[in-house]
Amino acid sequence: MKHKRTENRGRPSEKPAVIVKKFTREYDDSIWHYDLDKVSNGPYLVEVLDPEYDKIERLKEPKFHENGRKKRTTKADKLALESAEKKYWAEHYRLFPNERPKKRGRKSN
């Protein structure tokens, strides 16, 4: 009669294994956010680092001359920034309609 072998050699570990529940993975064109308490099968948020939407940040940065002085912001620059922001938010609210801000004020008849 043979007995089952069990591998319980040595001293048992004092601290339990730590399971990481929240973490992010960064790829060259996106950042994946995981939270295993919220969603166990995959990421709950994927940030796509698309250069098309970085245009707003580039337009907001001040421009400089070669001698280091800051360039003047013209009306055309402001209009370009305004139109880029409108396009960005229109696309954002198309993808995430639940994040659209609530309309305040009286209802129109």
Short mmCIF file of N, CA, C and O in Angstrom, two decimals:
data_model
loop_
_atom_site.label_atom_id
_atom_site.label_comp_id
_atom_site.label_asym_id
_atom_site.label_seq_id
_atom_site.Cartn_x
_atom_site.Cartn_y
_atom_site.Cartn_z
N MET A 1 0.83 -1.17 0.00
CA MET A 1 0.00 0.00 0.00
C MET A 1 0.89 1.24 0.00
O MET A 1 1.70 1.43 0.87
N LYS A 2 0.69 2.09 -1.07
CA LYS A 2 1.49 3.30 -1.19
C LYS A 2 0.70 4.50 -0.71
O LYS A 2 -0.49 4.61 -0.97
N HIS A 3 1.41 5.38 -0.05
CA HIS A 3 0.80 6.62 0.41
C HIS A 3 1.07 7.73 -0.60
O HIS A 3 2.07 7.71 -1.29
N LYS A 4 0.14 8.69 -0.65
CA LYS A 4 0.36 9.84 -1.53
C LYS A 4 1.48 10.69 -0.97
O LYS A 4 1.55 10.92 0.24
N ARG A 5 2.32 11.17 -1.88
CA ARG A 5 3.41 12.04 -1.46
C ARG A 5 2.93 13.48 -1.49
O ARG A 5 2.29 13.91 -2.43
N THR A 6 3.26 14.19 -0.47
CA THR A 6 2.96 15.62 -0.44
C THR A 6 4.27 16.37 -0.29
O THR A 6 5.16 15.93 0.43
N GLU A 7 4.36 17.48 -0.96
CA GLU A 7 5.58 18.28 -0.94
C GLU A 7 5.41 19.42 0.05
O GLU A 7 5.20 20.56 -0.33
N ASN A 8 5.44 19.15 1.32
CA ASN A 8 5.35 20.17 2.35
C ASN A 8 6.65 20.24 3.12
O ASN A 8 6.68 20.15 4.33
N ARG A 9 7.72 20.39 2.40
CA ARG A 9 9.01 20.44 3.07
C ARG A 9 9.33 21.84 3.53
O ARG A 9 8.94 22.82 2.91
N GLY A 10 10.10 21.95 4.55
CA GLY A 10 10.60 23.24 5.01
C GLY A 10 9.57 24.03 5.78
O GLY A 10 8.44 23.61 6.02
N ARG A 11 9.98 25.22 6.12
CA ARG A 11 9.13 26.11 6.89
C ARG A 11 8.12 26.80 5.98
O ARG A 11 8.49 27.30 4.93
N PRO A 12 6.85 26.88 6.37
CA PRO A 12 5.87 27.57 5.53
C PRO A 12 6.12 29.08 5.53
O PRO A 12 6.64 29.63 6.50
N SER A 13 5.76 29.73 4.44
CA SER A 13 6.01 31.17 4.36
C SER A 13 5.09 31.90 5.33
O SER A 13 3.95 31.52 5.55
N GLU A 14 5.64 32.97 5.92
CA GLU A 14 4.89 33.69 6.93
C GLU A 14 3.92 34.69 6.33
O GLU A 14 2.88 34.96 6.89
N LYS A 15 4.30 35.28 5.19
CA LYS A 15 3.40 36.27 4.60
C LYS A 15 2.77 35.70 3.33
O LYS A 15 3.43 35.03 2.54
N PRO A 16 1.50 35.96 3.14
CA PRO A 16 0.82 35.43 1.95
C PRO A 16 1.28 36.14 0.68
O PRO A 16 1.84 37.24 0.72
N ALA A 17 1.04 35.51 -0.43
CA ALA A 17 1.41 36.10 -1.72
C ALA A 17 0.57 37.34 -1.97
O ALA A 17 -0.64 37.36 -1.73
N VAL A 18 1.21 38.40 -2.46
CA VAL A 18 0.53 39.66 -2.72
C VAL A 18 0.00 39.66 -4.15
O VAL A 18 0.76 39.43 -5.10
N ILE A 19 -1.30 39.88 -4.30
CA ILE A 19 -1.92 39.91 -5.61
C ILE A 19 -2.14 41.37 -5.98
O ILE A 19 -2.82 42.10 -5.27
N VAL A 20 -1.56 41.78 -7.10
CA VAL A 20 -1.70 43.17 -7.55
C VAL A 20 -3.03 43.28 -8.29
O VAL A 20 -3.27 42.59 -9.28
N LYS A 21 -3.90 44.15 -7.80
CA LYS A 21 -5.22 44.30 -8.39
C LYS A 21 -5.31 45.49 -9.34
O LYS A 21 -6.14 45.52 -10.23
N LYS A 22 -4.47 46.52 -9.12
CA LYS A 22 -4.48 47.72 -9.97
C LYS A 22 -3.12 47.89 -10.60
O LYS A 22 -2.11 47.94 -9.88
N PHE A 23 -3.07 47.99 -11.92
CA PHE A 23 -1.81 48.21 -12.60
C PHE A 23 -2.07 48.78 -13.99
O PHE A 23 -3.21 48.78 -14.47
N THR A 24 -1.03 49.31 -14.61
CA THR A 24 -1.14 49.85 -15.97
C THR A 24 -0.04 49.25 -16.82
O THR A 24 1.04 48.91 -16.32
N ARG A 25 -0.34 49.12 -18.08
CA ARG A 25 0.66 48.67 -19.05
C ARG A 25 0.78 49.73 -20.13
O ARG A 25 -0.23 50.14 -20.70
N GLU A 26 2.01 50.16 -20.38
CA GLU A 26 2.24 51.22 -21.36
C GLU A 26 2.85 50.62 -22.62
O GLU A 26 3.87 49.95 -22.57
N TYR A 27 2.19 50.89 -23.72
CA TYR A 27 2.70 50.51 -25.04
C TYR A 27 3.07 51.79 -25.76
O TYR A 27 2.86 52.90 -25.26
N ASP A 28 3.63 51.68 -26.95
CA ASP A 28 4.13 52.87 -27.64
C ASP A 28 3.01 53.82 -28.06
O ASP A 28 3.21 55.03 -28.10
N ASP A 29 1.81 53.33 -28.33
CA ASP A 29 0.74 54.21 -28.78
C ASP A 29 -0.48 54.22 -27.86
O ASP A 29 -1.46 54.88 -28.15
N SER A 30 -0.42 53.51 -26.71
CA SER A 30 -1.57 53.48 -25.81
C SER A 30 -1.15 53.09 -24.40
O SER A 30 -0.08 52.51 -24.20
N ILE A 31 -2.02 53.41 -23.45
CA ILE A 31 -1.82 53.02 -22.05
C ILE A 31 -3.07 52.26 -21.63
O ILE A 31 -4.18 52.74 -21.78
N TRP A 32 -2.87 51.04 -21.09
CA TRP A 32 -3.97 50.17 -20.68
C TRP A 32 -4.04 50.16 -19.16
O TRP A 32 -3.05 49.85 -18.50
N HIS A 33 -5.21 50.50 -18.60
CA HIS A 33 -5.41 50.54 -17.15
C HIS A 33 -6.24 49.33 -16.73
O HIS A 33 -7.32 49.11 -17.26
N TYR A 34 -5.72 48.60 -15.76
CA TYR A 34 -6.41 47.40 -15.26
C TYR A 34 -6.79 47.62 -13.80
O TYR A 34 -6.03 48.18 -13.03
N ASP A 35 -7.97 47.16 -13.43
CA ASP A 35 -8.40 47.09 -12.04
C ASP A 35 -9.23 45.81 -11.93
O ASP A 35 -10.36 45.74 -12.41
N LEU A 36 -8.65 44.79 -11.33
CA LEU A 36 -9.30 43.48 -11.30
C LEU A 36 -10.52 43.44 -10.40
O LEU A 36 -11.32 42.51 -10.49
N ASP A 37 -10.72 44.46 -9.55
CA ASP A 37 -11.94 44.53 -8.76
C ASP A 37 -13.11 45.01 -9.61
O ASP A 37 -14.23 44.57 -9.44
N LYS A 38 -12.84 45.94 -10.54
CA LYS A 38 -13.89 46.45 -11.43
C LYS A 38 -14.21 45.47 -12.54
O LYS A 38 -15.35 45.06 -12.72
N VAL A 39 -13.17 45.12 -13.33
CA VAL A 39 -13.34 44.24 -14.48
C VAL A 39 -12.29 43.15 -14.37
O VAL A 39 -11.10 43.43 -14.36
N SER A 40 -12.73 41.91 -14.33
CA SER A 40 -11.77 40.81 -14.14
C SER A 40 -11.21 40.27 -15.45
O SER A 40 -10.19 39.60 -15.46
N ASN A 41 -11.87 40.58 -16.58
CA ASN A 41 -11.45 39.98 -17.85
C ASN A 41 -10.48 40.81 -18.66
O ASN A 41 -9.85 40.29 -19.58
N GLY A 42 -10.39 42.11 -18.40
CA GLY A 42 -9.52 42.94 -19.22
C GLY A 42 -9.42 44.34 -18.67
O GLY A 42 -9.80 44.60 -17.54
N PRO A 43 -8.89 45.26 -19.47
CA PRO A 43 -8.72 46.63 -18.98
C PRO A 43 -10.05 47.37 -18.89
O PRO A 43 -10.97 47.10 -19.64
N TYR A 44 -10.14 48.30 -17.93
CA TYR A 44 -11.34 49.11 -17.83
C TYR A 44 -11.19 50.42 -18.57
O TYR A 44 -12.16 51.11 -18.82
N LEU A 45 -9.94 50.77 -18.94
CA LEU A 45 -9.70 52.01 -19.67
C LEU A 45 -8.48 51.84 -20.55
O LEU A 45 -7.46 51.30 -20.11
N VAL A 46 -8.60 52.27 -21.80
CA VAL A 46 -7.48 52.27 -22.73
C VAL A 46 -7.32 53.70 -23.24
O VAL A 46 -8.22 54.24 -23.86
N GLU A 47 -6.17 54.30 -22.94
CA GLU A 47 -5.88 55.65 -23.43
C GLU A 47 -5.06 55.52 -24.70
O GLU A 47 -3.97 54.97 -24.67
N VAL A 48 -5.59 56.03 -25.79
CA VAL A 48 -4.87 55.99 -27.06
C VAL A 48 -4.16 57.33 -27.21
O VAL A 48 -4.77 58.38 -27.17
N LEU A 49 -2.85 57.25 -27.37
CA LEU A 49 -2.05 58.46 -27.51
C LEU A 49 -1.98 58.81 -28.99
O LEU A 49 -1.01 58.53 -29.67
N ASP A 50 -3.04 59.43 -29.46
CA ASP A 50 -3.16 59.77 -30.88
C ASP A 50 -2.61 61.17 -31.09
O ASP A 50 -3.05 62.11 -30.43
N PRO A 51 -1.68 61.35 -32.01
CA PRO A 51 -1.12 62.68 -32.22
C PRO A 51 -2.13 63.70 -32.73
O PRO A 51 -1.92 64.89 -32.60
N GLU A 52 -3.25 63.25 -33.27
CA GLU A 52 -4.28 64.17 -33.75
C GLU A 52 -4.86 64.97 -32.60
O GLU A 52 -5.14 66.17 -32.72
N TYR A 53 -5.03 64.35 -31.43
CA TYR A 53 -5.62 65.02 -30.29
C TYR A 53 -4.58 65.75 -29.45
O TYR A 53 -4.92 66.51 -28.57
N ASP A 54 -3.29 65.52 -29.71
CA ASP A 54 -2.24 66.28 -29.04
C ASP A 54 -2.09 67.66 -29.67
O ASP A 54 -1.34 68.49 -29.18
N LYS A 55 -2.83 67.88 -30.75
CA LYS A 55 -2.75 69.16 -31.46
C LYS A 55 -3.21 70.30 -30.55
O LYS A 55 -2.66 71.40 -30.60
N ILE A 56 -4.19 70.06 -29.69
CA ILE A 56 -4.70 71.11 -28.80
C ILE A 56 -3.59 71.57 -27.85
O ILE A 56 -3.40 72.76 -27.65
N GLU A 57 -2.85 70.63 -27.28
CA GLU A 57 -1.77 71.00 -26.38
C GLU A 57 -0.68 71.77 -27.12
O GLU A 57 -0.11 72.71 -26.58
N ARG A 58 -0.38 71.35 -28.34
CA ARG A 58 0.64 72.06 -29.12
C ARG A 58 0.18 73.47 -29.48
O ARG A 58 0.98 74.40 -29.51
N LEU A 59 -1.13 73.64 -29.73
CA LEU A 59 -1.63 74.97 -30.06
C LEU A 59 -1.65 75.89 -28.84
O LEU A 59 -1.52 77.11 -28.98
N LYS A 60 -1.82 75.32 -27.66
CA LYS A 60 -1.87 76.14 -26.44
C LYS A 60 -0.49 76.61 -26.00
O LYS A 60 -0.36 77.62 -25.32
N GLU A 61 0.56 75.87 -26.36
CA GLU A 61 1.92 76.26 -25.96
C GLU A 61 2.32 77.54 -26.66
O GLU A 61 2.07 77.72 -27.85
N PRO A 62 2.98 78.45 -25.94
CA PRO A 62 3.40 79.70 -26.58
C PRO A 62 4.55 79.45 -27.57
O PRO A 62 5.36 78.55 -27.38
N LYS A 63 4.58 80.26 -28.61
CA LYS A 63 5.63 80.15 -29.62
C LYS A 63 6.67 81.23 -29.33
O LYS A 63 6.36 82.30 -28.84
N PHE A 64 7.93 80.93 -29.69
CA PHE A 64 9.03 81.84 -29.39
C PHE A 64 9.81 82.18 -30.65
O PHE A 64 9.92 81.37 -31.57
N HIS A 65 10.40 83.39 -30.68
CA HIS A 65 11.32 83.79 -31.73
C HIS A 65 12.67 83.14 -31.49
O HIS A 65 12.89 82.51 -30.45
N GLU A 66 13.61 83.30 -32.45
CA GLU A 66 14.94 82.72 -32.27
C GLU A 66 15.69 83.36 -31.10
O GLU A 66 16.50 82.72 -30.45
N ASN A 67 15.41 84.65 -30.84
CA ASN A 67 16.13 85.33 -29.76
C ASN A 67 15.53 85.04 -28.38
O ASN A 67 16.01 85.56 -27.39
N GLY A 68 14.47 84.24 -28.31
CA GLY A 68 13.90 83.84 -27.03
C GLY A 68 12.66 84.61 -26.62
O GLY A 68 12.03 84.25 -25.64
N ARG A 69 12.31 85.64 -27.37
CA ARG A 69 11.11 86.40 -27.03
C ARG A 69 9.86 85.64 -27.44
O ARG A 69 9.86 84.92 -28.43
N LYS A 70 8.81 85.84 -26.70
CA LYS A 70 7.55 85.15 -26.96
C LYS A 70 6.84 85.82 -28.13
O LYS A 70 6.77 87.04 -28.21
N LYS A 71 6.29 84.99 -29.03
CA LYS A 71 5.55 85.52 -30.18
C LYS A 71 4.16 85.95 -29.75
O LYS A 71 3.58 85.42 -28.80
N ARG A 72 3.61 86.87 -30.49
CA ARG A 72 2.28 87.38 -30.22
C ARG A 72 1.24 86.35 -30.65
O ARG A 72 1.37 85.71 -31.68
N THR A 73 0.18 86.20 -29.85
CA THR A 73 -0.93 85.31 -30.21
C THR A 73 -1.92 86.12 -31.04
O THR A 73 -2.47 87.11 -30.55
N THR A 74 -2.16 85.71 -32.26
CA THR A 74 -3.04 86.45 -33.15
C THR A 74 -4.46 85.91 -33.07
O THR A 74 -4.71 84.85 -32.48
N LYS A 75 -5.36 86.64 -33.72
CA LYS A 75 -6.76 86.21 -33.75
C LYS A 75 -6.89 84.90 -34.52
O LYS A 75 -7.70 84.03 -34.16
N ALA A 76 -6.09 84.72 -35.57
CA ALA A 76 -6.12 83.47 -36.35
C ALA A 76 -5.69 82.28 -35.49
O ALA A 76 -6.26 81.19 -35.60
N ASP A 77 -4.68 82.50 -34.62
CA ASP A 77 -4.25 81.43 -33.72
C ASP A 77 -5.36 81.04 -32.75
O ASP A 77 -5.58 79.87 -32.47
N LYS A 78 -6.04 82.06 -32.23
CA LYS A 78 -7.14 81.79 -31.30
C LYS A 78 -8.28 81.06 -31.99
O LYS A 78 -8.88 80.13 -31.42
N LEU A 79 -8.59 81.43 -33.22
CA LEU A 79 -9.66 80.74 -33.96
C LEU A 79 -9.27 79.31 -34.27
O LEU A 79 -10.11 78.40 -34.21
N ALA A 80 -8.00 79.07 -34.61
CA ALA A 80 -7.53 77.71 -34.88
C ALA A 80 -7.64 76.85 -33.62
O ALA A 80 -8.08 75.69 -33.68
N LEU A 81 -7.26 77.41 -32.48
CA LEU A 81 -7.36 76.69 -31.22
C LEU A 81 -8.82 76.39 -30.88
O LEU A 81 -9.16 75.28 -30.47
N GLU A 82 -9.68 77.37 -31.07
CA GLU A 82 -11.11 77.19 -30.78
C GLU A 82 -11.74 76.10 -31.65
O GLU A 82 -12.48 75.25 -31.16
N SER A 83 -11.42 76.10 -32.94
CA SER A 83 -11.99 75.08 -33.83
C SER A 83 -11.43 73.69 -33.52
O SER A 83 -12.17 72.70 -33.57
N ALA A 84 -10.15 73.62 -33.16
CA ALA A 84 -9.57 72.32 -32.80
C ALA A 84 -10.21 71.78 -31.52
O ALA A 84 -10.50 70.58 -31.42
N GLU A 85 -10.46 72.68 -30.55
CA GLU A 85 -11.12 72.23 -29.31
C GLU A 85 -12.55 71.77 -29.58
O GLU A 85 -13.00 70.77 -29.02
N LYS A 86 -13.28 72.46 -30.44
CA LYS A 86 -14.64 72.05 -30.78
C LYS A 86 -14.66 70.67 -31.42
O LYS A 86 -15.48 69.82 -31.08
N LYS A 87 -13.73 70.44 -32.36
CA LYS A 87 -13.65 69.14 -33.02
C LYS A 87 -13.30 68.04 -32.02
O LYS A 87 -13.86 66.95 -32.06
N TYR A 88 -12.36 68.36 -31.12
CA TYR A 88 -11.94 67.37 -30.13
C TYR A 88 -13.11 66.97 -29.23
O TYR A 88 -13.37 65.79 -29.03
N TRP A 89 -13.82 67.97 -28.69
CA TRP A 89 -14.92 67.66 -27.77
C TRP A 89 -16.10 67.00 -28.49
O TRP A 89 -16.79 66.17 -27.91
N ALA A 90 -16.32 67.36 -29.75
CA ALA A 90 -17.39 66.70 -30.51
C ALA A 90 -17.08 65.21 -30.67
O ALA A 90 -17.94 64.35 -30.48
N GLU A 91 -15.82 64.90 -30.98
CA GLU A 91 -15.41 63.50 -31.12
C GLU A 91 -15.47 62.79 -29.76
O GLU A 91 -15.92 61.64 -29.67
N HIS A 92 -15.04 63.47 -28.70
CA HIS A 92 -15.05 62.88 -27.36
C HIS A 92 -16.47 62.54 -26.92
O HIS A 92 -16.72 61.44 -26.43
N TYR A 93 -17.41 63.47 -27.11
CA TYR A 93 -18.78 63.21 -26.69
C TYR A 93 -19.48 62.22 -27.61
O TYR A 93 -20.45 61.59 -27.21
N ARG A 94 -19.00 62.06 -28.84
CA ARG A 94 -19.54 61.01 -29.71
C ARG A 94 -19.14 59.64 -29.18
O ARG A 94 -19.93 58.70 -29.16
N LEU A 95 -17.89 59.52 -28.70
CA LEU A 95 -17.41 58.25 -28.17
C LEU A 95 -17.91 57.97 -26.76
O LEU A 95 -18.19 56.83 -26.40
N PHE A 96 -18.04 59.02 -25.93
CA PHE A 96 -18.47 58.87 -24.55
C PHE A 96 -19.67 59.78 -24.30
O PHE A 96 -19.55 60.84 -23.69
N PRO A 97 -20.88 59.38 -24.74
CA PRO A 97 -22.04 60.27 -24.60
C PRO A 97 -22.47 60.50 -23.14
O PRO A 97 -23.07 61.52 -22.85
N ASN A 98 -22.12 59.61 -22.24
CA ASN A 98 -22.53 59.78 -20.85
C ASN A 98 -21.69 60.84 -20.12
O ASN A 98 -22.03 61.25 -19.03
N GLU A 99 -20.60 61.32 -20.72
CA GLU A 99 -19.77 62.34 -20.10
C GLU A 99 -20.14 63.76 -20.54
O GLU A 99 -19.50 64.71 -20.13
N ARG A 100 -21.18 63.88 -21.36
CA ARG A 100 -21.61 65.20 -21.81
C ARG A 100 -22.14 65.99 -20.61
O ARG A 100 -22.89 65.45 -19.80
N PRO A 101 -21.73 67.26 -20.45
CA PRO A 101 -22.20 68.03 -19.29
C PRO A 101 -23.70 68.29 -19.36
O PRO A 101 -24.28 68.40 -20.44
N LYS A 102 -24.30 68.38 -18.18
CA LYS A 102 -25.74 68.63 -18.13
C LYS A 102 -26.03 70.06 -18.53
O LYS A 102 -25.26 70.97 -18.25
N LYS A 103 -27.17 70.26 -19.19
CA LYS A 103 -27.57 71.60 -19.57
C LYS A 103 -28.24 72.27 -18.37
O LYS A 103 -29.14 71.71 -17.76
N ARG A 104 -27.80 73.46 -18.06
CA ARG A 104 -28.33 74.21 -16.93
C ARG A 104 -29.23 75.32 -17.42
O ARG A 104 -29.13 75.77 -18.55
N GLY A 105 -30.09 75.80 -16.56
CA GLY A 105 -30.96 76.93 -16.90
C GLY A 105 -32.38 76.50 -17.17
O GLY A 105 -32.77 75.34 -16.96
N ARG A 106 -33.16 77.46 -17.63
CA ARG A 106 -34.56 77.20 -17.90
C ARG A 106 -34.74 76.44 -19.20
O ARG A 106 -33.97 76.60 -20.14
N LYS A 107 -35.79 75.65 -19.24
CA LYS A 107 -36.13 74.92 -20.46
C LYS A 107 -36.77 75.86 -21.46
O LYS A 107 -37.58 76.72 -21.10
N SER A 108 -36.40 75.73 -22.71
CA SER A 108 -37.00 76.59 -23.74
C SER A 108 -38.32 75.99 -24.19
O SER A 108 -38.49 74.78 -24.27
N ASN A 109 -39.28 76.85 -24.47
CA ASN A 109 -40.62 76.39 -24.88
C ASN A 109 -40.68 76.22 -26.36
O ASN A 109 -40.22 76.80 -27.19
#
